[in-house]
Amino acid sequence: LVPVFADASILHLPGMLLELNDSMRQSCFRAVELAKQNHVLFSFDPNLRKELRNDAQMRQRMMQMLSMADVIEPTLEEARIITGCTAISDVLRALHAAIHPNMVVKIPMTVEGLKAVKVLSAEGIDVPVVDPTGAGDTFAAALACCIEENVRMEDAISFCNCAGTLVCTKRGAIGMAIPTREQVLDMMRLHPARLHMESLQALYEKEHKHEIA
């Protein structure tokens, strides 16, 4: 197992594995330990499953994994469950305080680093949804590719957005609907990313303007 990590560049784990059983949970934490020892970037998607469990222990495990991750990919709803916050700015502040300052929230949104922290967000792409299965996993895989290839964040968001969107337009088991790189690039040309950037402090003040006033 160790030689595998010696040659790896990115380890990606979905959080649902932590809730299957103790053996799987221990294996996940061991994998992260080996990744850190071998300077392998660790990507984490909470991937919460309501049918497994949703309690304080689950949230504690998720926060532990998030604190070790270099990149995280929760949905906004998952991030709200884990942090206990509602407003987007409060969610991002809580996550930013808990982990490394590199996160992608599948709105999608990325935080780069209150006034100094920049929030880069992209609007979704409206398509007829056939089957959303695997869209989040494809988003995470696309992000891993972008990180490996040092793609600038503005282009990475567009690439991930299009990759995940294309999965929703096809029916099939996980893997059968994953688009090719060429298909993703074609969609990027057809649907240029509509990006928005503001400071986390500005977003916080906008969402809490009545309280601040």
C-alpha positions as a printed Julia matrix, in Angstrom:
213×3 Matrix{Float64}:
   0.0    0.0     0.0
   2.76   2.47    0.94
   4.45   2.41   -2.53
   1.13   3.48   -4.05
   1.24   6.7    -2.07
   4.87   7.28   -2.93
   3.85   7.61   -6.59
   0.54   9.42   -6.04
  -0.21  13.12   -6.38
  -3.78  13.35   -5.01
  -5.84  11.27   -2.57
  -9.59  11.82   -2.77
 -12.01  10.4    -0.21
 -15.81  10.64    0.16
 -17.02  11.13    3.72
 -19.69   8.44    3.46
 -16.93   5.85    3.88
 -16.41   7.07    7.44
 -19.94   6.02    8.37
 -19.94   2.47    6.95
 -18.08   0.68    9.75
 -15.08   1.02   12.1
 -12.73  -0.87    9.8
 -13.45   1.4     6.85
 -13.15   4.46    9.08
  -9.72   3.38   10.33
  -8.61   2.65    6.76
  -9.61   6.15    5.66
  -7.67   7.86    8.44
  -4.67   5.62    7.74
  -4.84   6.56    4.07
  -4.78  10.25    4.97
  -1.82   9.63    7.29
   0.12   7.95    4.46
  -0.84  10.76    2.07
   0.53  13.37    4.47
   3.74  11.39    4.99
   4.29  11.25    1.24
   3.31  14.9     0.55
   0.21  13.79   -1.38
  -2.53  16.42   -1.65
  -5.68  15.31    0.19
  -9.08  16.1    -1.34
 -12.23  15.45    0.73
 -15.91  15.38   -0.24
 -18.18  14.97    2.84
 -20.7   13.16    0.61
 -23.2   12.9     3.46
 -25.8   10.14    3.32
 -28.87  10.63    5.51
 -29.54   6.89    5.5
 -26.23   6.26    7.3
 -26.26   8.68   10.25
 -26.46  12.35   11.12
 -25.39  13.08   14.69
 -22.74  14.9    16.7
 -20.2   12.08   16.28
 -20.62  12.12   12.5
 -20.14  15.89   12.38
 -17.07  15.6    14.6
 -15.53  13.02   12.25
 -16.3   15.16    9.24
 -14.69  18.22   10.82
 -11.64  16.12   11.71
 -11.26  15.07    8.08
 -11.91  18.61    6.87
  -9.18  19.91    9.16
  -6.66  17.57    7.49
  -7.78  18.24    3.92
  -6.0   20.48    1.43
  -9.11  20.79   -0.73
 -12.73  20.14    0.27
 -15.84  19.81   -1.89
 -19.01  19.89    0.23
 -22.34  20.98   -1.15
 -23.75  24.05    0.56
 -26.28  21.87    2.41
 -23.54  19.52    3.62
 -21.45  22.46    4.78
 -24.45  23.83    6.7
 -25.01  20.49    8.44
 -21.35  20.12    9.39
 -20.81  23.7    10.62
 -24.28  24.33   12.06
 -24.36  27.68   10.22
 -26.98  28.9     7.74
 -25.73  32.01    5.94
 -23.17  31.3     3.23
 -20.68  33.74    4.7
 -20.97  32.11    8.15
 -20.5   28.65    6.59
 -17.37  29.77    4.77
 -15.97  31.54    7.83
 -16.42  28.38    9.9
 -14.82  26.17    7.26
 -12.0   28.62    6.67
 -11.25  28.68   10.41
 -11.19  24.89   10.56
  -9.11  23.98    7.52
  -6.44  25.08    5.09
  -7.54  28.19    3.1
  -8.27  26.23   -0.08
 -11.81  25.06   -0.43
 -14.33  24.45   -3.13
 -17.98  24.39   -2.11
 -20.16  22.9    -4.78
 -22.2   26.04   -5.32
 -19.37  26.06   -6.7
 -17.3   28.51   -4.73
 -13.67  28.78   -3.69
 -11.97  30.61   -0.89
  -8.43  31.75   -1.48
  -7.13  33.11    1.7
 -12.41  38.31    6.1
 -11.12  41.14    3.87
  -8.15  39.21    2.49
 -10.31  36.13    1.84
 -11.75  36.17   -1.66
 -14.88  34.26   -2.62
 -15.06  33.27   -6.27
 -18.44  31.88   -7.29
 -19.92  30.63  -10.55
 -23.53  30.36  -11.63
 -24.86  26.94  -12.49
 -25.74  25.81  -16.02
 -29.41  25.18  -16.76
 -29.87  21.85  -18.57
 -32.64  19.21  -18.66
 -31.68  16.75  -15.9
 -31.95  13.08  -16.81
 -30.03  11.54  -13.91
 -27.82  13.44  -11.42
 -26.05  10.3   -10.16
 -22.31  10.8   -10.16
 -22.35  14.54  -10.84
 -20.67  15.39   -7.55
 -18.04  12.68   -7.96
 -17.31  13.9   -11.48
 -17.0   17.47  -10.19
 -14.41  16.27   -7.65
 -12.52  14.25  -10.27
 -12.47  17.23  -12.62
 -11.13  19.41   -9.83
  -8.36  16.88   -9.13
  -7.38  17.05  -12.82
  -7.3   20.85  -12.69
  -5.14  20.85   -9.57
  -2.75  18.33  -11.1
  -2.44  20.48  -14.21
  -2.14  23.79  -12.31
  -5.23  25.24  -14.0
  -6.11  28.73  -12.76
  -9.15  28.75  -10.48
 -11.41  30.72  -12.86
 -10.96  28.07  -15.55
 -11.1   25.21  -13.06
 -14.52  26.3   -11.81
 -15.85  26.39  -15.36
 -14.32  22.99  -16.18
 -15.76  21.34  -13.05
 -19.13  23.0   -13.56
 -19.39  21.71  -17.11
 -18.14  18.22  -16.24
 -20.69  17.78  -13.47
 -23.47  19.29  -15.58
 -22.85  16.92  -18.5
 -23.24  13.91  -16.21
 -26.77  15.07  -15.38
 -27.79  14.91  -19.04
 -27.31  11.13  -19.33
 -28.66   8.06  -17.6
 -26.45   5.25  -16.42
 -24.48   3.82  -13.55
 -21.55   5.8   -12.16
 -18.89   5.95  -14.84
 -21.2    5.46  -17.82
 -22.22   9.12  -17.98
 -18.8   10.68  -17.36
 -17.95  13.01  -20.29
 -14.68  13.11  -22.19
 -12.35  16.07  -21.84
 -13.33  17.19  -25.35
 -17.02  17.2   -24.43
 -16.29  19.29  -21.34
 -14.23  21.79  -23.33
 -17.0   22.03  -25.94
 -19.51  22.86  -23.22
 -17.17  25.46  -21.76
 -17.15  27.18  -25.14
 -20.95  27.01  -25.41
 -21.53  28.13  -21.81
 -18.82  30.59  -20.69
 -18.61  30.73  -16.9
 -20.49  33.58  -15.22
 -18.09  34.33  -12.39
 -18.47  36.62   -9.39
 -15.75  37.63   -6.93
 -16.05  39.47   -3.64
 -14.34  39.43   -0.28
 -15.7   37.14    2.41
 -16.09  40.23    4.6
 -18.28  41.9     1.94
 -20.41  38.77    1.63
 -20.78  38.62    5.42
 -21.83  42.28    5.62
 -24.36  41.79    2.82
 -25.96  38.76    4.48
 -25.94  40.37    7.95
 -26.7   43.98    6.99
 -29.8   44.18    9.22
 -27.86  42.9    12.23
 -24.92  45.25   11.53
 -27.26  48.25   11.12
